[in-house]
Amino acid sequence: MPRHIVRLVLLMVAIGAVGYVAKIFFTADSFYEYGHYRGKSVAEIASDKPKYKGSEYCESCHAERFAEWSKGVHNKSDIGKVVKCEVCHGAAGERDVRGMFEHLATGVDHPNKLKLVVPTDARKLCTLCHEKMPGRPAQQPQIVVASHAGTQQCTVCHNPHSPKLNLVSTAPTPIRGDAARGKAKAAACVGCHGAEGVSVNLPGPSLAGQNAAYFIAALKAYGTGARDNPMMSAFAKGASDDDAQDLAAYFAALKCQSSLTAEKQAAAAGRATASKCIACHGADGVSSNRAWPNLVGHSKDYLVAALRAYKSGSRKGNMMAGIVKTLSDAETENVAAYYAGASCK
Amino acid sequence: MEENELEQQDRRDFLSCLGSALACGAAAVAASALAPPATAATAATAGAKPPAIPGYDWSKHRWGYGVDATKCIGCLRCVEACKKENNVLGDAHHFRTWVERYVYLEGEETARIDSHADPVNIAASGSEGEYRFADRYKDAKVEKAFFVPKLCNHCTHPACVQVCPTGATYKTEDGVVVIDHTYCIGCQYCVQACPYGARYFDERRNVTDKCTWCYHRITKGLQPACVEVCPVGARIFGDLNDKQSPISQFVKNNQVQVLRRESGNAPNVFYVGIDKEVI
């Protein structure tokens, strides 16, 4: 065979050999271990740290909220509807990012440094699932946002952890005040709210039998200026937390008495209008939830004044503001008479 | 003349020699290319040591995924969870899973389709990093509408794996198509090959990325992030080998269908409640 042909063949063999060696040299160890890929990459991909940790992860520290949630409508595992903690609050685990993203790794999970979101704009969050929209299945509870709540936040009425209950909180707030101490302190209140907390033709509302939690919240509102009344603001600013607790305990323990009976005729007319109030304040003026005030035992004048204050905006209340808008003057009078005439039980 | 004959002889010899050399070379190349996968396949079926994943044996599982479109409310929590869980790029146009809304208006033959990446929906959410469907059909007469969550189908015969020139993407023994990002050269053949548009290119890392059914979660006994956060149970995941698993029950108790059956990829995401326009 001519020499140039031999050279050519040798060159080809050499190239082949170099190529083969290069292939052996450059192929990763575990390539072809299971197939045409790097076998070790399987375990590498599986080694990432999960970010979403599940609701059980939250339970150990947030037992109270967890219990609330687990009994509520956002945890209906029997029909497959479960809104887990991390759906609204974000992932609790921050994973370490491998490779070129190592600089992004914080390496901490939620309780350590990583703060979770407490959503402030419930209107934006809740409507992700509950805004009425074509395509959403009928079994999904949906609202027309504009007519359902105006511009109010969902959390004014709904507890996001257990929204079906409809009201902010049903858990009774423990009252640590002392009624006996409260009685002494109540001397300052008698002038306007009446002896034994029963206001008869006095400027203030009756306080006897009032829910303690509402009493404390109302007093606090006067103290902070959220509710404004020249008389009450002055008293409230001078009252400590302990005073509020003691007074609340005292008045809550008193027996409510109907202030006047003269208005009972108008009361009959107010019964129909009262349907707007019953959901929160009860048909008999005893509220279904301790966060709201009882209406029983108040004078008609006080109730009318309160409704007008809401209507004019001088008294603030997200729920009430929406409701009084719909009341005419006559209806206001009548519904006030209706509740003024409700008998104490 | 003699010399000429010799030359011709040589040429003939050379050609025959070259022919056999080429044949030999081709055989050698074929052997070196084919032999390793062949041995690997036999090794895998013969129970070679599974990948070193603590407490997990991939030969015991065959993962499957179900989507119940009759339950989906289009809240897009799955899209957000997937992005967080897998460090997907934050803008609206890179995603491993997405939800499509199909709306048939009265008098229209075809559906109007949009997803979270639609400009109207981006405007409604406020930014590209948040995801929500705008209530854009509230004043229209809607005849029929539904949401369809989509993701990688983890096909039994994945076209994307077939076209990968480097062996960077592959199907695991337990049925998940994943990408070895250290081997991906960013050629994007797989992005083109996927009939479902389930892959995206990550310009940050210059690699292709896709849904892994959260392989790092399922190998630890957890659910994929999208299934974990779905508030209405529209996404179902589990082991098809386990007859009691949610996915086995889902496939058994429903008339399930798959997307683009005719593509021959044999997808493993099973759908309920979609109509013929969903592909």
Coordinates of C-alpha atoms in Angstrom, one line a residue:
Chain A
M1 CA 0.0 0.0 0.0
P2 CA 1.4 3.4 -0.9
R3 CA 2.8 5.4 2.0
H4 CA 0.4 8.3 1.8
I5 CA -2.5 6.0 2.1
V6 CA -1.0 4.4 5.2
R7 CA -0.5 7.8 6.7
L8 CA -4.1 8.7 6.0
V9 CA -5.3 5.5 7.7
L10 CA -3.0 6.0 10.6
L11 CA -4.2 9.6 11.0
M12 CA -7.8 8.5 11.0
V13 CA -7.1 5.8 13.6
A14 CA -5.2 8.4 15.7
I15 CA -8.2 10.8 15.5
G16 CA -10.5 8.0 16.5
A17 CA -8.4 7.1 19.4
V18 CA -8.1 10.6 20.7
G19 CA -11.8 11.0 20.3
Y20 CA -12.5 7.9 22.3
V21 CA -10.1 8.8 25.1
A22 CA -11.6 12.3 25.2
K23 CA -15.1 10.8 25.5
I24 CA -14.0 8.6 28.4
F25 CA -12.2 11.5 30.0
F26 CA -15.0 14.0 29.7
T27 CA -17.9 11.8 30.5
A28 CA -19.0 12.2 34.1
D29 CA -18.5 9.3 36.4
S30 CA -22.1 8.4 36.9
F31 CA -23.2 9.1 33.3
Y32 CA -24.9 5.9 31.8
E33 CA -25.3 4.6 35.4
Y34 CA -29.1 4.5 34.8
G35 CA -29.4 5.8 31.3
H36 CA -28.1 8.5 29.0
Y37 CA -27.7 11.0 31.8
R38 CA -25.7 11.7 34.9
G39 CA -26.9 9.3 37.6
K40 CA -25.8 11.4 40.5
S41 CA -28.0 14.3 39.3
V42 CA -31.1 12.4 40.5
A43 CA -30.0 12.6 44.1
E44 CA -28.8 16.2 43.6
I45 CA -32.3 17.3 42.4
A46 CA -33.9 15.4 45.2
S47 CA -31.7 17.1 47.8
D48 CA -33.3 20.5 47.6
K49 CA -35.0 21.7 50.8
P50 CA -38.7 22.0 50.7
K51 CA -40.0 25.6 51.4
Y52 CA -43.6 24.8 52.1
K53 CA -43.8 23.1 55.4
G54 CA -47.5 22.4 55.9
S55 CA -49.9 23.6 58.6
E56 CA -48.6 21.2 61.2
Y57 CA -45.3 23.2 61.2
C58 CA -47.2 26.2 62.5
E59 CA -49.2 24.5 65.1
S60 CA -46.5 24.2 67.8
C61 CA -46.2 28.0 68.2
H62 CA -49.6 29.2 67.0
A63 CA -51.8 26.6 68.7
E64 CA -54.6 29.1 69.4
R65 CA -54.9 30.2 65.7
F66 CA -54.4 26.7 64.5
A67 CA -57.3 25.5 66.7
E68 CA -59.5 28.3 65.4
W69 CA -58.6 27.5 61.8
S70 CA -58.8 23.7 62.1
K71 CA -62.4 23.9 63.3
G72 CA -63.4 26.5 60.7
V73 CA -64.6 26.4 57.1
H74 CA -61.1 27.0 55.8
N75 CA -60.3 23.5 56.9
K76 CA -62.9 21.2 55.4
S77 CA -60.8 18.2 54.5
D78 CA -63.9 16.1 54.1
I79 CA -64.9 18.0 51.0
G80 CA -61.3 18.6 50.0
K81 CA -61.3 22.3 50.8
V82 CA -58.3 23.2 52.9
V83 CA -56.8 26.7 52.9
K84 CA -53.5 26.0 54.6
C85 CA -51.6 28.5 56.7
E86 CA -49.0 29.1 54.0
V87 CA -51.5 29.9 51.3
C88 CA -52.1 33.3 52.9
H89 CA -49.0 33.7 55.0
G90 CA -46.4 32.5 52.5
A91 CA -43.8 29.7 52.7
A92 CA -42.3 29.1 56.2
G93 CA -39.1 27.5 54.9
E94 CA -36.3 29.3 53.2
R95 CA -34.3 26.8 51.4
D96 CA -30.6 26.9 50.7
V97 CA -30.1 27.6 47.0
R98 CA -27.4 25.6 45.4
G99 CA -24.9 26.4 42.7
M100 CA -24.7 29.9 41.4
F101 CA -27.6 31.1 43.5
E102 CA -25.9 30.4 46.8
H103 CA -25.7 34.1 47.5
L104 CA -29.5 34.2 47.6
A105 CA -29.6 31.6 50.4
T106 CA -30.6 32.8 53.8
G107 CA -30.6 29.3 55.3
V108 CA -33.3 30.2 57.9
D109 CA -36.8 29.0 58.4
H110 CA -39.7 31.0 59.7
P111 CA -39.2 31.4 63.4
N112 CA -35.5 32.3 62.9
K113 CA -35.3 35.7 61.2
L114 CA -37.6 34.8 58.3
K115 CA -40.7 36.8 59.0
L116 CA -44.0 35.7 57.4
V117 CA -46.6 37.9 55.9
V118 CA -49.5 39.0 57.9
P119 CA -51.8 40.1 55.1
T120 CA -53.0 43.7 55.7
D121 CA -55.1 44.1 52.5
A122 CA -57.7 41.4 53.0
R123 CA -59.8 42.8 50.2
K124 CA -57.1 41.9 47.8
L125 CA -56.2 38.5 49.4
C126 CA -59.7 37.1 50.0
T127 CA -61.0 38.1 46.6
L128 CA -58.4 36.0 44.9
C129 CA -60.7 33.1 45.7
H130 CA -64.0 34.7 46.6
E131 CA -64.6 37.4 44.0
K132 CA -67.6 36.4 41.8
M133 CA -66.3 35.5 38.4
P134 CA -67.5 33.5 35.4
G135 CA -65.7 30.2 35.5
R136 CA -65.6 29.8 39.3
P137 CA -67.6 26.7 40.2
A138 CA -70.9 27.3 41.9
Q139 CA -69.9 25.5 45.1
Q140 CA -67.2 28.2 45.7
P141 CA -68.6 31.0 48.0
Q142 CA -68.3 34.1 45.9
I143 CA -69.2 37.8 46.5
V144 CA -69.7 40.8 44.3
V145 CA -67.2 42.9 46.0
A146 CA -68.8 46.4 45.5
S147 CA -72.2 45.4 46.8
H148 CA -71.0 43.0 49.5
A149 CA -68.9 45.3 51.6
G150 CA -68.4 48.6 50.0
T151 CA -64.9 49.7 50.7
Q152 CA -64.5 47.8 54.0
Q153 CA -61.9 45.2 54.7
C154 CA -63.2 41.6 54.9
T155 CA -61.7 41.3 58.4
V156 CA -64.1 43.8 59.9
C157 CA -66.8 41.1 59.9
H158 CA -64.9 37.9 59.1
N159 CA -62.3 36.2 61.1
P160 CA -60.0 35.0 58.3
H161 CA -59.0 31.9 60.3
S162 CA -62.6 30.8 60.6
P163 CA -64.6 33.0 58.3
K164 CA -67.9 31.2 58.4
L165 CA -68.6 32.4 62.0
N166 CA -69.1 35.8 60.4
L167 CA -68.2 37.8 63.5
V168 CA -64.8 39.0 64.6
S169 CA -64.5 36.7 67.6
T170 CA -66.8 34.5 69.6
A171 CA -64.3 33.6 72.3
P172 CA -65.3 35.4 75.5
T173 CA -62.6 37.9 76.5
P174 CA -61.6 37.0 80.1
I175 CA -62.5 39.8 82.4
R176 CA -60.0 40.2 85.2
G177 CA -61.7 43.2 86.8
D178 CA -63.2 43.2 90.2
A179 CA -66.9 44.2 90.5
A180 CA -66.5 45.4 94.1
R181 CA -63.7 47.7 93.1
G182 CA -65.7 48.7 90.1
K183 CA -68.7 49.8 92.2
A184 CA -66.5 52.3 94.1
K185 CA -65.1 53.7 90.8
A186 CA -68.6 53.8 89.2
A187 CA -69.5 56.7 91.5
A188 CA -68.3 59.0 88.8
C189 CA -70.7 57.5 86.2
V190 CA -73.9 57.7 88.1
G191 CA -74.6 61.3 87.1
C192 CA -75.2 60.4 83.4
H193 CA -75.7 56.6 83.4
G194 CA -77.9 56.4 86.4
A195 CA -77.8 54.6 89.7
E196 CA -77.1 50.8 89.2
G197 CA -76.3 51.6 85.6
V198 CA -79.9 52.3 84.5
S199 CA -80.3 55.5 82.7
V200 CA -83.7 57.1 83.0
N201 CA -84.0 60.3 81.1
L202 CA -80.3 60.9 81.5
P203 CA -77.8 61.9 78.7
G204 CA -75.8 58.6 78.9
P205 CA -76.9 55.1 77.9
S206 CA -77.7 52.5 80.4
L207 CA -74.7 50.4 81.3
A208 CA -76.3 47.7 83.4
G209 CA -75.7 44.2 82.0
Q210 CA -73.6 45.6 79.2
N211 CA -71.0 43.2 77.7
A212 CA -67.7 43.7 79.4
A213 CA -65.6 43.3 76.3
Y214 CA -67.7 46.0 74.5
F215 CA -67.5 48.2 77.5
I216 CA -63.8 48.1 77.7
A217 CA -63.4 48.6 73.9
A218 CA -65.8 51.6 74.1
L219 CA -63.9 53.2 76.9
K220 CA -60.7 52.7 75.2
A221 CA -62.1 54.2 72.0
Y222 CA -62.9 57.4 74.0
G223 CA -59.5 57.4 75.5
T224 CA -57.7 57.2 72.2
G225 CA -60.0 59.7 70.6
A226 CA -61.5 57.1 68.2
R227 CA -64.8 57.9 69.7
D228 CA -65.3 61.5 70.7
N229 CA -67.5 62.9 73.4
P230 CA -66.5 65.9 75.6
M231 CA -67.8 64.2 78.7
M232 CA -66.6 60.6 78.1
S233 CA -63.3 61.5 76.5
A234 CA -62.3 63.3 79.7
F235 CA -63.3 60.4 81.9
A236 CA -61.7 57.8 79.7
K237 CA -58.4 59.6 79.6
G238 CA -58.3 59.5 83.3
A239 CA -59.1 55.8 83.5
S240 CA -56.4 53.1 83.5
D241 CA -56.7 49.7 82.1
D242 CA -57.5 48.3 85.5
D243 CA -60.2 50.9 86.0
A244 CA -61.8 49.9 82.7
Q245 CA -61.7 46.2 83.7
D246 CA -63.2 46.9 87.2
L247 CA -66.0 49.0 85.8
A248 CA -66.7 46.5 83.0
A249 CA -67.0 43.8 85.6
Y250 CA -69.2 45.9 87.8
F251 CA -71.6 47.0 85.1
A252 CA -71.7 43.6 83.4
A253 CA -72.9 42.1 86.6
L254 CA -75.7 44.6 87.2
K255 CA -79.2 43.6 86.2
C256 CA -80.5 45.4 83.1
Q257 CA -83.8 47.2 83.5
S258 CA -86.0 48.6 80.9
S259 CA -85.7 52.4 81.1
L260 CA -89.1 53.6 79.9
T261 CA -92.3 52.1 78.7
A262 CA -93.8 55.1 77.1
E263 CA -92.5 54.4 73.7
K264 CA -93.9 51.0 73.2
Q265 CA -96.3 52.0 70.5
A266 CA -93.6 53.1 68.2
A267 CA -91.8 50.0 69.0
A268 CA -94.3 47.9 67.1
A269 CA -93.6 49.9 64.0
G270 CA -89.9 49.6 64.5
R271 CA -90.0 45.8 64.5
A272 CA -89.8 45.5 60.8
T273 CA -86.8 47.9 60.6
A274 CA -85.1 46.0 63.3
S275 CA -84.6 43.1 60.9
K276 CA -81.5 45.0 59.8
C277 CA -80.1 44.9 63.4
I278 CA -81.0 41.4 64.5
A279 CA -78.1 39.6 62.9
C280 CA -75.7 41.3 65.2
H281 CA -77.7 42.8 68.1
G282 CA -80.4 40.1 68.4
A283 CA -84.1 40.3 68.2
D284 CA -84.3 41.0 71.9
G285 CA -81.4 43.5 71.9
V286 CA -79.0 40.9 73.3
S287 CA -76.1 40.6 70.8
S288 CA -75.2 37.3 69.4
N289 CA -71.6 38.0 69.8
R290 CA -69.8 39.5 72.8
A291 CA -67.8 41.9 70.6
W292 CA -71.0 43.9 69.8
P293 CA -73.1 45.9 72.3
N294 CA -76.4 44.8 73.7
L295 CA -79.1 47.3 72.8
V296 CA -81.5 46.2 75.5
G297 CA -82.1 48.6 78.3
H298 CA -81.2 51.8 76.5
S299 CA -83.4 54.8 76.3
K300 CA -84.9 55.6 73.0
D301 CA -83.2 59.0 73.0
Y302 CA -79.9 57.5 73.4
L303 CA -80.4 55.0 70.6
V304 CA -81.6 57.7 68.3
A305 CA -78.7 59.9 69.1
A306 CA -76.3 57.0 68.5
L307 CA -77.8 56.2 65.2
R308 CA -77.7 59.8 64.1
A309 CA -74.1 60.1 65.2
Y310 CA -73.2 57.1 62.9
K311 CA -75.2 58.7 60.1
S312 CA -73.5 62.0 60.4
G313 CA -70.1 60.3 60.7
S314 CA -69.3 61.9 64.1
R315 CA -69.3 58.3 65.5
K316 CA -67.2 55.9 63.5
G317 CA -68.1 52.2 62.9
N318 CA -67.6 50.4 59.7
M319 CA -70.6 48.1 60.1
M320 CA -72.9 50.7 61.5
A321 CA -72.1 53.3 59.0
G322 CA -73.2 51.0 56.2
I323 CA -76.4 50.2 57.9
V324 CA -77.6 53.6 59.0
K325 CA -77.3 54.9 55.5
T326 CA -80.5 52.8 54.7
L327 CA -82.5 54.2 57.6
S328 CA -85.0 57.1 57.2
D329 CA -85.6 59.4 60.1
A330 CA -88.9 57.7 60.9
E331 CA -87.3 54.3 60.8
T332 CA -84.6 55.5 63.1
E333 CA -87.1 56.7 65.7
N334 CA -89.1 53.5 65.4
V335 CA -86.3 51.1 65.6
A336 CA -84.9 53.0 68.6
A337 CA -88.3 52.7 70.2
Y338 CA -88.4 49.0 69.5
Y339 CA -85.1 48.3 71.2
A340 CA -85.9 50.8 74.0
G341 CA -89.0 48.7 74.7
A342 CA -87.3 45.4 74.7
S343 CA -87.6 43.8 78.0
C344 CA -84.6 42.8 80.1
K345 CA -84.4 39.1 80.8
Chain B
M1 CA 0.5 -0.9 -18.8
E2 CA 1.6 -3.1 -16.0
E3 CA 2.1 -0.1 -13.8
N4 CA -1.3 1.1 -14.7
E5 CA -2.8 -2.2 -13.8
L6 CA -1.0 -2.1 -10.5
E7 CA -2.4 1.3 -9.9
Q8 CA -5.9 0.2 -10.6
Q9 CA -5.4 -2.8 -8.4
D10 CA -4.2 -0.5 -5.7
R11 CA -7.2 1.8 -6.1
R12 CA -9.5 -1.2 -5.9
D13 CA -7.7 -2.5 -2.9
F14 CA -7.9 0.9 -1.3
L15 CA -11.6 1.3 -1.9
S16 CA -12.3 -2.1 -0.5
C17 CA -10.0 -1.4 2.4
L18 CA -11.6 1.9 3.0
G19 CA -15.1 0.4 2.8
S20 CA -14.3 -2.2 5.4
A21 CA -12.5 0.4 7.5
L22 CA -15.6 2.6 7.5
A23 CA -17.8 -0.3 8.3
C24 CA -15.5 -1.3 11.2
G25 CA -15.4 2.3 12.4
A26 CA -19.1 2.7 12.2
A27 CA -19.5 -0.6 14.1
A28 CA -17.1 0.6 16.7
V29 CA -18.8 3.9 17.1
A30 CA -22.2 2.3 17.2
A31 CA -21.0 -0.2 19.8
S32 CA -19.5 2.5 22.0
A33 CA -22.7 4.7 21.7
L34 CA -25.2 1.9 22.1
A35 CA -23.5 -0.4 24.5
P36 CA -23.6 1.8 27.7
P37 CA -27.3 2.6 27.6
A38 CA -28.0 -1.1 26.9
T39 CA -26.0 -2.2 29.9
A40 CA -27.5 0.6 32.0
A41 CA -31.0 -0.5 31.1
T42 CA -30.3 -4.1 32.1
A43 CA -28.5 -2.9 35.2
A44 CA -31.5 -0.8 36.2
T45 CA -34.0 -3.6 35.6
A46 CA -31.7 -6.0 37.4
G47 CA -32.0 -3.7 40.5
A48 CA -28.9 -1.7 40.4
K49 CA -28.3 0.5 43.4
P50 CA -30.9 3.3 43.3
P51 CA -29.8 6.9 43.5
A52 CA -28.6 8.0 47.0
I53 CA -31.9 9.6 48.2
P54 CA -32.3 9.0 51.9
G55 CA -35.3 6.8 52.7
Y56 CA -36.5 6.6 49.1
D57 CA -36.3 3.9 46.5
W58 CA -37.4 5.1 43.1
S59 CA -38.1 1.6 41.8
K60 CA -41.1 1.4 44.2
H61 CA -43.0 4.4 42.9
R62 CA -44.7 5.5 39.7
W63 CA -46.0 9.0 40.1
G64 CA -49.1 10.4 38.5
Y65 CA -50.9 13.7 38.6
G66 CA -54.6 14.6 38.2
V67 CA -56.4 17.9 37.5
D68 CA -60.0 18.4 38.3
A69 CA -61.0 21.4 36.3
T70 CA -64.5 21.3 37.8
K71 CA -63.0 22.4 41.1
C72 CA -60.5 25.0 40.0
I73 CA -61.4 28.5 41.1
G74 CA -58.5 30.2 39.3
C75 CA -57.0 31.7 42.5
L76 CA -53.4 31.1 41.1
R77 CA -52.0 30.2 44.5
C78 CA -50.4 27.2 42.8
V79 CA -48.5 29.5 40.4
E80 CA -47.2 31.5 43.3
A81 CA -46.3 28.5 45.4
C82 CA -44.5 26.9 42.6
K83 CA -42.4 30.0 41.9
K84 CA -41.5 30.3 45.6
E85 CA -40.8 26.6 46.1
N86 CA -38.6 26.3 43.0
N87 CA -37.0 29.8 42.7
V88 CA -38.6 30.4 39.4
L89 CA -38.0 33.9 37.9
G90 CA -40.4 36.4 39.4
D91 CA -41.9 37.9 36.4
A92 CA -45.2 36.8 34.8
H93 CA -43.6 35.1 31.8
H94 CA -41.5 32.4 33.4
F95 CA -43.5 29.7 35.1
R96 CA -43.5 25.9 35.6
T97 CA -47.2 25.7 36.0
W98 CA -50.0 28.0 35.0
V99 CA -53.8 28.2 34.8
E100 CA -55.7 29.0 31.7
R101 CA -59.2 30.5 31.7
Y102 CA -61.5 29.4 28.9
V103 CA -64.5 31.6 28.3
Y104 CA -67.2 31.0 25.7
L105 CA -69.3 34.2 25.1
E106 CA -72.8 33.9 23.7
G107 CA -72.7 33.6 20.0
E108 CA -69.0 32.9 19.8
E109 CA -67.7 29.6 18.4
T110 CA -64.3 29.5 20.0
A111 CA -63.2 30.1 23.5
R112 CA -61.3 33.2 24.7
I113 CA -58.3 32.0 26.5
D114 CA -56.1 33.9 28.9
S115 CA -53.7 33.2 31.8
H116 CA -52.0 35.2 34.5
A117 CA -49.5 36.5 31.9
D118 CA -52.2 38.3 30.0
P119 CA -51.7 42.1 30.3
V120 CA -55.2 42.7 31.6
N121 CA -54.5 40.2 34.4
I122 CA -51.1 41.7 35.2
A123 CA -52.8 45.1 35.5
A124 CA -55.4 43.7 37.8
S125 CA -52.9 42.0 40.1
G126 CA -50.9 45.2 40.3
S127 CA -47.5 43.8 39.4
E128 CA -45.8 41.0 37.5
G129 CA -44.9 39.3 40.8
E130 CA -48.5 38.8 41.9
Y131 CA -51.0 36.7 40.1
R132 CA -54.7 37.0 39.7
F133 CA -57.4 36.8 37.1
A134 CA -59.2 40.1 36.4
D135 CA -62.9 40.0 36.4
R136 CA -62.9 41.1 32.8
Y137 CA -66.1 39.3 31.6
K138 CA -68.4 40.7 34.3
D139 CA -70.4 42.7 31.7
A140 CA -70.3 40.1 29.0
K141 CA -72.8 37.4 28.4
V142 CA -70.8 34.3 29.3
E143 CA -72.2 31.0 28.1
K144 CA -69.6 28.7 29.6
A145 CA -66.3 29.3 31.4
F146 CA -63.8 27.2 33.3
F147 CA -60.2 27.2 34.5
V148 CA -57.6 24.6 33.5
P149 CA -54.4 24.2 35.5
K150 CA -51.5 23.1 33.3
L151 CA -48.1 21.8 34.0
C152 CA -45.5 19.4 32.5
N153 CA -47.2 16.1 31.6
H154 CA -44.2 14.0 32.5
C155 CA -44.8 11.9 29.4
T156 CA -44.0 8.3 29.1
H157 CA -42.4 9.0 25.8
P158 CA -41.1 12.5 26.2
A159 CA -40.2 14.3 23.0
C160 CA -38.1 16.7 25.0
V161 CA -35.8 14.0 26.3
Q162 CA -35.4 12.5 22.8
V163 CA -34.1 15.8 21.4
C164 CA -31.7 16.7 24.2
P165 CA -28.2 16.5 22.7
T166 CA -26.3 16.3 26.1
G167 CA -28.4 14.0 28.2
A168 CA -29.3 16.9 30.5
T169 CA -33.0 16.0 30.6
Y170 CA -34.2 12.6 31.3
K171 CA -37.0 10.5 32.8
T172 CA -36.4 9.0 36.2
E173 CA -37.4 5.4 37.0
D174 CA -40.3 6.7 39.0
G175 CA -41.7 8.6 36.1
V176 CA -40.6 12.2 36.5
V177 CA -38.9 14.2 33.7
V178 CA -36.2 16.4 35.2
I179 CA -33.3 18.5 34.1
D180 CA -29.7 18.2 35.2
H181 CA -28.9 21.9 35.1
T182 CA -25.1 21.3 35.2
Y183 CA -25.4 19.4 31.9
C184 CA -27.9 21.7 30.2
I185 CA -26.2 23.8 27.5
G186 CA -29.2 26.0 26.9
C187 CA -29.8 25.0 23.3
Q188 CA -33.6 25.1 23.9
Y189 CA -34.3 22.2 21.5
C190 CA -36.5 20.7 24.3
V191 CA -38.5 23.9 24.6
Q192 CA -39.3 23.6 20.9
A193 CA -40.0 19.9 21.1
C194 CA -42.5 20.0 24.0
P195 CA -46.0 19.8 22.5
Y196 CA -47.4 21.4 25.7
G197 CA -45.2 24.5 26.0
A198 CA -44.3 23.3 29.5
R199 CA -40.7 24.3 29.4
Y200 CA -39.2 27.8 29.7
F201 CA -35.8 29.2 29.3
D202 CA -34.2 30.7 32.4
E203 CA -32.1 33.6 31.1
R204 CA -30.6 34.1 34.6
R205 CA -28.8 30.8 34.5
N206 CA -28.9 30.1 30.7
V207 CA -30.6 26.8 31.2
T208 CA -34.0 25.4 30.4
D209 CA -36.3 24.8 33.4
K210 CA -39.5 22.9 33.9
C211 CA -41.8 21.3 36.4
T212 CA -40.3 18.4 38.4
W213 CA -43.4 17.5 40.3
C214 CA -41.3 19.0 43.1
Y215 CA -39.0 16.0 43.0
H216 CA -37.3 17.3 46.2
R217 CA -40.6 17.1 48.0
I218 CA -42.1 13.9 46.7
T219 CA -39.0 12.0 47.5
K220 CA -39.4 13.1 51.1
G221 CA -43.0 12.0 51.3
L222 CA -44.5 15.5 50.7
Q223 CA -46.9 16.7 48.1
P224 CA -45.7 19.0 45.3
A225 CA -46.1 22.7 46.3
C226 CA -49.0 23.3 43.9
V227 CA -50.9 20.4 45.3
E228 CA -50.0 21.4 48.9
V229 CA -51.5 24.9 48.5
C230 CA -54.5 24.2 46.3
P231 CA -57.4 25.3 48.5
V232 CA -60.1 23.4 46.6
G233 CA -58.4 20.1 45.8
A234 CA -58.3 20.6 42.1
R235 CA -54.8 19.2 41.9
I236 CA -54.3 15.6 42.8
F237 CA -50.9 13.8 43.1
G238 CA -49.9 10.4 44.2
D239 CA -48.4 7.0 43.4
L240 CA -50.0 5.0 40.6
N241 CA -48.5 1.9 42.1
D242 CA -50.6 2.3 45.2
K243 CA -54.2 1.5 44.4
Q244 CA -55.4 3.5 47.4
S245 CA -53.5 6.7 46.6
P246 CA -55.5 9.8 45.7
I247 CA -54.3 9.7 42.0
S248 CA -55.2 6.0 41.6
Q249 CA -58.7 6.7 43.0
F250 CA -59.0 9.8 40.8
V251 CA -58.1 7.9 37.6
K252 CA -60.3 4.9 38.6
N253 CA -63.4 6.9 39.6
N254 CA -63.4 9.5 36.8
Q255 CA -63.5 9.5 33.0
V256 CA -60.1 11.1 32.7
Q257 CA -58.6 12.4 29.5
V258 CA -55.1 13.6 28.6
L259 CA -54.0 16.6 26.5
R260 CA -52.9 16.0 22.9
R261 CA -53.1 12.2 23.0
E262 CA -52.3 12.2 19.3
S263 CA -48.8 13.6 19.9
G264 CA -47.8 10.1 21.0
N265 CA -46.0 11.3 24.1
A266 CA -48.3 9.4 26.4
P267 CA -48.8 12.1 29.0
N268 CA -49.2 11.4 32.7
V269 CA -51.4 14.3 33.8
F270 CA -55.0 13.2 33.8
Y271 CA -57.8 15.8 33.4
V272 CA -61.4 15.8 34.4
G273 CA -63.9 18.5 33.3
I274 CA -62.3 20.0 30.3
D275 CA -63.7 20.2 26.8
K276 CA -62.4 19.6 23.3
E277 CA -60.9 23.0 22.9
V278 CA -58.4 22.4 25.7
I279 CA -55.1 21.1 24.2

